[in-house]
Amino acid sequence: MATNVKPEDLNYDHYETAKYDKDIVRSIPGHVELHKAIDQIVRKNLKGNPQILELGVGTGLTTLRILKNLPKARFTVVDFSKTMLDGARRKLHKYKVNYLCGDYAKLKLSQHNDVVLSVIGLHHQETDNDKKKLFKKIYSSLKKGGIFIFGDLVTFKNLAVASLNDAYHFHYLVEHAEDEKSLKEWAYHHKHLNKLAPLENQVAWLKGVGFKKVEVVFKKFNTALIVAEK
């Protein structure tokens, strides 16, 4: 499996945590709504001290939301950017969290997780086959009945639909970017660094590795949230 970028290729590796936290909301359509949907999934499905593995923790934005609802959750978080992990440590210092610095495409994933979580990161797997292999690793790392909460940037099999949603995505960037420099960085990232796979294919791949229930619970332009149950 291969990740198509290095930490230094990405905006977040050189941003201060506070700037990144603001920019990611400005740059990902549906970021706020997606996280509200995750809140509902957590309240509905998780109690007590579940074991959660997060792939691509970033600055800990999603993690903190979950820990506020489930302060006893046992989190292991992974990111290949030391800058991001340092930001996550500062944000999550009140909680007991295990931090791993590395590329989750290459790491052996911890086992017997109640939840695997990935938000806006898995699209950096180089090929469709790399994504399929990672889905298989994630499935194997979950307990029976465990869930994969998967928020990501996607495209669509229908080229007209894909083109329309690309247009909406870039329009969102133009409308919400803080300044020209930020717009240039995020537009370049989306156009040249993101490796988007059709949403329909990814649902099929998740079912193909064994997930018994796969549901798209949120979608806005190129942003989607999937919940898959083992």
PDB file of C-alpha atoms in Angstrom:
ATOM      1  CA  MET A   1       0.000   0.000   0.000  1.00  0.00           C
ATOM      2  CA  ALA A   2       1.177   3.508  -0.756  1.00  0.00           C
ATOM      3  CA  THR A   3       0.262   6.992   0.430  1.00  0.00           C
ATOM      4  CA  ASN A   4       0.641   9.427  -2.468  1.00  0.00           C
ATOM      5  CA  VAL A   5       2.011  12.337  -0.404  1.00  0.00           C
ATOM      6  CA  LYS A   6       4.583  13.085   2.284  1.00  0.00           C
ATOM      7  CA  PRO A   7       3.782  15.270   5.301  1.00  0.00           C
ATOM      8  CA  GLU A   8       5.720  18.193   3.841  1.00  0.00           C
ATOM      9  CA  ASP A   9       3.528  18.084   0.703  1.00  0.00           C
ATOM     10  CA  LEU A  10       0.445  18.984   2.712  1.00  0.00           C
ATOM     11  CA  ASN A  11      -0.725  22.367   3.973  1.00  0.00           C
ATOM     12  CA  TYR A  12      -1.207  21.152   7.503  1.00  0.00           C
ATOM     13  CA  ASP A  13       2.415  20.185   8.064  1.00  0.00           C
ATOM     14  CA  HIS A  14       3.505  23.826   8.173  1.00  0.00           C
ATOM     15  CA  TYR A  15       0.377  25.428   9.635  1.00  0.00           C
ATOM     16  CA  GLU A  16      -0.046  26.374  13.248  1.00  0.00           C
ATOM     17  CA  THR A  17      -2.760  24.222  14.810  1.00  0.00           C
ATOM     18  CA  ALA A  18      -5.205  27.115  15.244  1.00  0.00           C
ATOM     19  CA  LYS A  19      -4.836  28.180  11.600  1.00  0.00           C
ATOM     20  CA  TYR A  20      -5.268  24.648  10.331  1.00  0.00           C
ATOM     21  CA  ASP A  21      -8.393  24.159  12.436  1.00  0.00           C
ATOM     22  CA  LYS A  22      -9.977  27.229  10.838  1.00  0.00           C
ATOM     23  CA  ASP A  23      -8.761  26.464   7.317  1.00  0.00           C
ATOM     24  CA  ILE A  24      -9.973  22.875   7.232  1.00  0.00           C
ATOM     25  CA  VAL A  25     -13.536  24.059   7.899  1.00  0.00           C
ATOM     26  CA  ARG A  26     -13.184  26.701   5.175  1.00  0.00           C
ATOM     27  CA  SER A  27     -11.749  24.148   2.732  1.00  0.00           C
ATOM     28  CA  ILE A  28     -13.932  21.047   3.186  1.00  0.00           C
ATOM     29  CA  PRO A  29     -17.580  21.526   2.212  1.00  0.00           C
ATOM     30  CA  GLY A  30     -19.826  19.938   4.818  1.00  0.00           C
ATOM     31  CA  HIS A  31     -17.078  19.697   7.445  1.00  0.00           C
ATOM     32  CA  VAL A  32     -19.378  21.010  10.198  1.00  0.00           C
ATOM     33  CA  GLU A  33     -22.369  18.900   9.152  1.00  0.00           C
ATOM     34  CA  LEU A  34     -20.211  15.783   8.797  1.00  0.00           C
ATOM     35  CA  HIS A  35     -19.022  16.165  12.379  1.00  0.00           C
ATOM     36  CA  LYS A  36     -22.552  16.680  13.657  1.00  0.00           C
ATOM     37  CA  ALA A  37     -23.414  13.383  11.968  1.00  0.00           C
ATOM     38  CA  ILE A  38     -20.444  11.726  13.695  1.00  0.00           C
ATOM     39  CA  ASP A  39     -21.713  13.081  17.029  1.00  0.00           C
ATOM     40  CA  GLN A  40     -25.050  11.348  16.408  1.00  0.00           C
ATOM     41  CA  ILE A  41     -23.360   8.073  15.436  1.00  0.00           C
ATOM     42  CA  VAL A  42     -21.270   8.139  18.606  1.00  0.00           C
ATOM     43  CA  ARG A  43     -24.261   8.857  20.848  1.00  0.00           C
ATOM     44  CA  LYS A  44     -26.269   6.082  19.190  1.00  0.00           C
ATOM     45  CA  ASN A  45     -23.626   3.354  19.046  1.00  0.00           C
ATOM     46  CA  LEU A  46     -20.994   3.895  21.748  1.00  0.00           C
ATOM     47  CA  LYS A  47     -21.016   3.798  25.536  1.00  0.00           C
ATOM     48  CA  GLY A  48     -18.486   3.488  28.350  1.00  0.00           C
ATOM     49  CA  ASN A  49     -14.865   3.031  27.319  1.00  0.00           C
ATOM     50  CA  PRO A  50     -14.783   1.779  23.724  1.00  0.00           C
ATOM     51  CA  GLN A  51     -11.445   1.144  22.031  1.00  0.00           C
ATOM     52  CA  ILE A  52     -11.088   3.543  19.107  1.00  0.00           C
ATOM     53  CA  LEU A  53      -8.365   3.636  16.462  1.00  0.00           C
ATOM     54  CA  GLU A  54      -8.141   6.889  14.507  1.00  0.00           C
ATOM     55  CA  LEU A  55      -6.252   6.944  11.221  1.00  0.00           C
ATOM     56  CA  GLY A  56      -5.054  10.460  10.422  1.00  0.00           C
ATOM     57  CA  VAL A  57      -5.800  12.333  13.652  1.00  0.00           C
ATOM     58  CA  GLY A  58      -4.706  15.723  12.328  1.00  0.00           C
ATOM     59  CA  THR A  59      -4.890  18.236  15.172  1.00  0.00           C
ATOM     60  CA  GLY A  60      -7.424  16.124  17.059  1.00  0.00           C
ATOM     61  CA  LEU A  61     -10.563  18.005  16.010  1.00  0.00           C
ATOM     62  CA  THR A  62     -12.710  14.885  15.636  1.00  0.00           C
ATOM     63  CA  THR A  63     -11.098  13.114  18.572  1.00  0.00           C
ATOM     64  CA  LEU A  64     -11.900  15.948  20.955  1.00  0.00           C
ATOM     65  CA  ARG A  65     -15.564  15.955  19.948  1.00  0.00           C
ATOM     66  CA  ILE A  66     -15.829  12.236  20.685  1.00  0.00           C
ATOM     67  CA  LEU A  67     -13.926  12.466  23.981  1.00  0.00           C
ATOM     68  CA  LYS A  68     -16.233  15.217  25.208  1.00  0.00           C
ATOM     69  CA  ASN A  69     -19.081  12.717  24.797  1.00  0.00           C
ATOM     70  CA  LEU A  70     -17.058   9.653  25.866  1.00  0.00           C
ATOM     71  CA  PRO A  71     -14.255  10.836  28.173  1.00  0.00           C
ATOM     72  CA  LYS A  72     -13.290   7.246  29.052  1.00  0.00           C
ATOM     73  CA  ALA A  73     -12.864   6.114  25.441  1.00  0.00           C
ATOM     74  CA  ARG A  74      -9.486   4.454  24.813  1.00  0.00           C
ATOM     75  CA  PHE A  75      -8.003   6.211  21.798  1.00  0.00           C
ATOM     76  CA  THR A  76      -5.012   5.226  19.697  1.00  0.00           C
ATOM     77  CA  VAL A  77      -4.376   7.929  17.104  1.00  0.00           C
ATOM     78  CA  VAL A  78      -2.057   7.806  14.103  1.00  0.00           C
ATOM     79  CA  ASP A  79      -0.644  10.537  11.886  1.00  0.00           C
ATOM     80  CA  PHE A  80       2.458  10.723   9.708  1.00  0.00           C
ATOM     81  CA  SER A  81       2.995  14.411  10.502  1.00  0.00           C
ATOM     82  CA  LYS A  82       4.837  15.224  13.743  1.00  0.00           C
ATOM     83  CA  THR A  83       3.427  18.753  13.478  1.00  0.00           C
ATOM     84  CA  MET A  84      -0.114  17.413  13.556  1.00  0.00           C
ATOM     85  CA  LEU A  85       0.558  14.984  16.394  1.00  0.00           C
ATOM     86  CA  ASP A  86       2.070  17.795  18.465  1.00  0.00           C
ATOM     87  CA  GLY A  87      -1.088  19.829  17.870  1.00  0.00           C
ATOM     88  CA  ALA A  88      -3.260  16.851  18.838  1.00  0.00           C
ATOM     89  CA  ARG A  89      -1.270  16.334  22.051  1.00  0.00           C
ATOM     90  CA  ARG A  90      -1.856  19.941  23.065  1.00  0.00           C
ATOM     91  CA  LYS A  91      -5.556  19.747  22.292  1.00  0.00           C
ATOM     92  CA  LEU A  92      -6.135  16.372  23.981  1.00  0.00           C
ATOM     93  CA  HIS A  93      -3.832  16.766  26.982  1.00  0.00           C
ATOM     94  CA  LYS A  94      -6.687  16.231  29.465  1.00  0.00           C
ATOM     95  CA  TYR A  95      -7.350  12.737  28.118  1.00  0.00           C
ATOM     96  CA  LYS A  96      -5.478   9.461  28.013  1.00  0.00           C
ATOM     97  CA  VAL A  97      -4.537   8.961  24.345  1.00  0.00           C
ATOM     98  CA  ASN A  98      -1.919   6.727  22.707  1.00  0.00           C
ATOM     99  CA  TYR A  99      -0.086   8.557  19.886  1.00  0.00           C
ATOM    100  CA  LEU A 100       1.650   6.873  16.942  1.00  0.00           C
ATOM    101  CA  CYS A 101       3.686   8.762  14.351  1.00  0.00           C
ATOM    102  CA  GLY A 102       3.730   6.896  11.052  1.00  0.00           C
ATOM    103  CA  ASP A 103       1.995   6.126   7.783  1.00  0.00           C
ATOM    104  CA  TYR A 104      -1.045   4.008   8.603  1.00  0.00           C
ATOM    105  CA  ALA A 105      -0.868   2.420   5.151  1.00  0.00           C
ATOM    106  CA  LYS A 106       2.378   0.787   6.255  1.00  0.00           C
ATOM    107  CA  LEU A 107       1.788   0.252   9.975  1.00  0.00           C
ATOM    108  CA  LYS A 108       0.329  -2.891  11.503  1.00  0.00           C
ATOM    109  CA  LEU A 109      -3.003  -1.771  12.933  1.00  0.00           C
ATOM    110  CA  SER A 110      -3.998  -2.522  16.510  1.00  0.00           C
ATOM    111  CA  GLN A 111      -6.614  -5.259  16.821  1.00  0.00           C
ATOM    112  CA  HIS A 112      -9.982  -5.759  18.558  1.00  0.00           C
ATOM    113  CA  ASN A 113     -11.140  -2.174  18.080  1.00  0.00           C
ATOM    114  CA  ASP A 114     -14.740  -1.177  18.695  1.00  0.00           C
ATOM    115  CA  VAL A 115     -14.331   1.660  16.204  1.00  0.00           C
ATOM    116  CA  VAL A 116     -11.931   2.609  13.455  1.00  0.00           C
ATOM    117  CA  LEU A 117     -12.231   6.273  12.521  1.00  0.00           C
ATOM    118  CA  SER A 118     -10.884   8.077   9.455  1.00  0.00           C
ATOM    119  CA  VAL A 119     -11.874  11.638   8.545  1.00  0.00           C
ATOM    120  CA  ILE A 120     -10.580  13.363   5.379  1.00  0.00           C
ATOM    121  CA  GLY A 121      -7.396  11.402   4.815  1.00  0.00           C
ATOM    122  CA  LEU A 122      -7.842   8.026   3.185  1.00  0.00           C
ATOM    123  CA  HIS A 123      -8.187   9.631  -0.261  1.00  0.00           C
ATOM    124  CA  HIS A 124      -4.407   9.982  -0.229  1.00  0.00           C
ATOM    125  CA  GLN A 125      -3.980   6.273  -0.910  1.00  0.00           C
ATOM    126  CA  GLU A 126      -2.276   6.136  -4.301  1.00  0.00           C
ATOM    127  CA  THR A 127      -4.495   3.653  -6.159  1.00  0.00           C
ATOM    128  CA  ASP A 128      -7.895   2.011  -5.906  1.00  0.00           C
ATOM    129  CA  ASN A 129      -6.138  -1.225  -5.008  1.00  0.00           C
ATOM    130  CA  ASP A 130      -4.344   0.549  -2.146  1.00  0.00           C
ATOM    131  CA  LYS A 131      -7.704   1.722  -0.807  1.00  0.00           C
ATOM    132  CA  LYS A 132      -9.120  -1.804  -1.033  1.00  0.00           C
ATOM    133  CA  LYS A 133      -6.137  -3.223   0.875  1.00  0.00           C
ATOM    134  CA  LEU A 134      -6.545  -0.620   3.595  1.00  0.00           C
ATOM    135  CA  PHE A 135     -10.260  -1.397   3.897  1.00  0.00           C
ATOM    136  CA  LYS A 136      -9.304  -5.049   4.420  1.00  0.00           C
ATOM    137  CA  LYS A 137      -6.800  -4.080   7.148  1.00  0.00           C
ATOM    138  CA  ILE A 138      -9.420  -1.939   8.851  1.00  0.00           C
ATOM    139  CA  TYR A 139     -11.994  -4.757   8.712  1.00  0.00           C
ATOM    140  CA  SER A 140      -9.497  -7.163  10.286  1.00  0.00           C
ATOM    141  CA  SER A 141      -8.684  -4.704  13.078  1.00  0.00           C
ATOM    142  CA  LEU A 142     -12.300  -4.463  14.257  1.00  0.00           C
ATOM    143  CA  LYS A 143     -14.148  -6.655  16.717  1.00  0.00           C
ATOM    144  CA  LYS A 144     -17.267  -8.423  15.466  1.00  0.00           C
ATOM    145  CA  GLY A 145     -19.987  -5.784  15.566  1.00  0.00           C
ATOM    146  CA  GLY A 146     -17.416  -2.988  15.428  1.00  0.00           C
ATOM    147  CA  ILE A 147     -17.894  -0.012  13.144  1.00  0.00           C
ATOM    148  CA  PHE A 148     -15.788   1.917  10.665  1.00  0.00           C
ATOM    149  CA  ILE A 149     -16.664   5.625  10.635  1.00  0.00           C
ATOM    150  CA  PHE A 150     -15.304   6.863   7.331  1.00  0.00           C
ATOM    151  CA  GLY A 151     -15.528  10.497   6.274  1.00  0.00           C
ATOM    152  CA  ASP A 152     -13.669  11.420   3.116  1.00  0.00           C
ATOM    153  CA  LEU A 153     -13.500  13.266  -0.166  1.00  0.00           C
ATOM    154  CA  VAL A 154     -14.956  11.214  -2.999  1.00  0.00           C
ATOM    155  CA  THR A 155     -16.000  11.429  -6.620  1.00  0.00           C
ATOM    156  CA  PHE A 156     -18.781   9.657  -8.540  1.00  0.00           C
ATOM    157  CA  LYS A 157     -19.049   7.111 -11.351  1.00  0.00           C
ATOM    158  CA  ASN A 158     -21.312   9.338 -13.426  1.00  0.00           C
ATOM    159  CA  LEU A 159     -18.957  11.877 -15.018  1.00  0.00           C
ATOM    160  CA  ALA A 160     -21.589  14.605 -15.193  1.00  0.00           C
ATOM    161  CA  VAL A 161     -22.330  14.208 -11.480  1.00  0.00           C
ATOM    162  CA  ALA A 162     -18.615  14.101 -10.693  1.00  0.00           C
ATOM    163  CA  SER A 163     -17.959  17.276 -12.697  1.00  0.00           C
ATOM    164  CA  LEU A 164     -20.833  19.136 -11.060  1.00  0.00           C
ATOM    165  CA  ASN A 165     -19.650  18.254  -7.571  1.00  0.00           C
ATOM    166  CA  ASP A 166     -16.094  19.273  -8.451  1.00  0.00           C
ATOM    167  CA  ALA A 167     -17.456  22.645  -9.567  1.00  0.00           C
ATOM    168  CA  TYR A 168     -19.374  23.046  -6.308  1.00  0.00           C
ATOM    169  CA  HIS A 169     -16.260  22.093  -4.327  1.00  0.00           C
ATOM    170  CA  PHE A 170     -14.090  24.708  -6.014  1.00  0.00           C
ATOM    171  CA  HIS A 171     -16.842  27.316  -5.721  1.00  0.00           C
ATOM    172  CA  TYR A 172     -16.924  26.615  -1.975  1.00  0.00           C
ATOM    173  CA  LEU A 173     -13.154  27.133  -1.816  1.00  0.00           C
ATOM    174  CA  VAL A 174     -13.402  30.458  -3.633  1.00  0.00           C
ATOM    175  CA  GLU A 175     -16.217  31.662  -1.383  1.00  0.00           C
ATOM    176  CA  HIS A 176     -14.679  30.605   1.936  1.00  0.00           C
ATOM    177  CA  ALA A 177     -10.886  30.853   1.599  1.00  0.00           C
ATOM    178  CA  GLU A 178      -9.360  33.311   4.055  1.00  0.00           C
ATOM    179  CA  ASP A 179      -7.109  34.881   1.415  1.00  0.00           C
ATOM    180  CA  GLU A 180      -5.533  34.296  -2.007  1.00  0.00           C
ATOM    181  CA  LYS A 181      -2.593  32.332  -0.554  1.00  0.00           C
ATOM    182  CA  SER A 182      -4.910  29.914   1.239  1.00  0.00           C
ATOM    183  CA  LEU A 183      -7.099  29.505  -1.859  1.00  0.00           C
ATOM    184  CA  LYS A 184      -4.033  28.739  -3.983  1.00  0.00           C
ATOM    185  CA  GLU A 185      -2.826  26.072  -1.544  1.00  0.00           C
ATOM    186  CA  TRP A 186      -6.137  24.297  -1.070  1.00  0.00           C
ATOM    187  CA  ALA A 187      -7.159  24.482  -4.731  1.00  0.00           C
ATOM    188  CA  TYR A 188      -3.805  22.962  -5.736  1.00  0.00           C
ATOM    189  CA  HIS A 189      -4.229  20.278  -3.075  1.00  0.00           C
ATOM    190  CA  HIS A 190      -7.683  19.287  -4.298  1.00  0.00           C
ATOM    191  CA  LYS A 191      -6.830  19.379  -7.995  1.00  0.00           C
ATOM    192  CA  HIS A 192      -3.399  17.719  -7.947  1.00  0.00           C
ATOM    193  CA  LEU A 193      -2.864  15.817  -4.675  1.00  0.00           C
ATOM    194  CA  ASN A 194      -6.212  14.215  -3.918  1.00  0.00           C
ATOM    195  CA  LYS A 195      -6.821  10.731  -5.340  1.00  0.00           C
ATOM    196  CA  LEU A 196     -10.591  10.490  -5.250  1.00  0.00           C
ATOM    197  CA  ALA A 197     -12.417   7.223  -5.842  1.00  0.00           C
ATOM    198  CA  PRO A 198     -16.117   6.975  -6.746  1.00  0.00           C
ATOM    199  CA  LEU A 199     -18.372   6.780  -3.707  1.00  0.00           C
ATOM    200  CA  GLU A 200     -20.325   3.916  -5.287  1.00  0.00           C
ATOM    201  CA  ASN A 201     -17.136   1.871  -5.751  1.00  0.00           C
ATOM    202  CA  GLN A 202     -15.998   2.442  -2.182  1.00  0.00           C
ATOM    203  CA  VAL A 203     -19.321   1.233  -0.810  1.00  0.00           C
ATOM    204  CA  ALA A 204     -18.909  -1.921  -2.944  1.00  0.00           C
ATOM    205  CA  TRP A 205     -15.290  -2.406  -1.798  1.00  0.00           C
ATOM    206  CA  LEU A 206     -16.301  -2.163   1.859  1.00  0.00           C
ATOM    207  CA  LYS A 207     -18.981  -4.804   1.324  1.00  0.00           C
ATOM    208  CA  GLY A 208     -16.470  -6.879  -0.610  1.00  0.00           C
ATOM    209  CA  VAL A 209     -14.015  -7.113   2.322  1.00  0.00           C
ATOM    210  CA  GLY A 210     -16.810  -8.356   4.583  1.00  0.00           C
ATOM    211  CA  PHE A 211     -18.697  -5.439   6.145  1.00  0.00           C
ATOM    212  CA  LYS A 212     -22.276  -6.620   6.533  1.00  0.00           C
ATOM    213  CA  LYS A 213     -23.895  -3.179   6.581  1.00  0.00           C
ATOM    214  CA  VAL A 214     -22.567  -0.132   4.727  1.00  0.00           C
ATOM    215  CA  GLU A 215     -24.535   3.117   4.801  1.00  0.00           C
ATOM    216  CA  VAL A 216     -23.830   6.566   3.364  1.00  0.00           C
ATOM    217  CA  VAL A 217     -25.158   8.825   6.142  1.00  0.00           C
ATOM    218  CA  PHE A 218     -24.060  12.223   4.809  1.00  0.00           C
ATOM    219  CA  LYS A 219     -23.057  13.690   1.453  1.00  0.00           C
ATOM    220  CA  LYS A 220     -22.295  17.214   0.250  1.00  0.00           C
ATOM    221  CA  PHE A 221     -20.499  17.809  -3.055  1.00  0.00           C
ATOM    222  CA  ASN A 222     -17.265  15.745  -2.817  1.00  0.00           C
ATOM    223  CA  THR A 223     -17.601  15.124   0.930  1.00  0.00           C
ATOM    224  CA  ALA A 224     -19.219  11.925   2.215  1.00  0.00           C
ATOM    225  CA  LEU A 225     -19.598  10.027   5.478  1.00  0.00           C
ATOM    226  CA  ILE A 226     -19.976   6.249   5.482  1.00  0.00           C
ATOM    227  CA  VAL A 227     -20.644   3.944   8.417  1.00  0.00           C
ATOM    228  CA  ALA A 228     -19.699   0.289   7.917  1.00  0.00           C
ATOM    229  CA  GLU A 229     -20.548  -2.417  10.453  1.00  0.00           C
ATOM    230  CA  LYS A 230     -18.587  -5.669  10.809  1.00  0.00           C
TER     231      LYS A 230
END
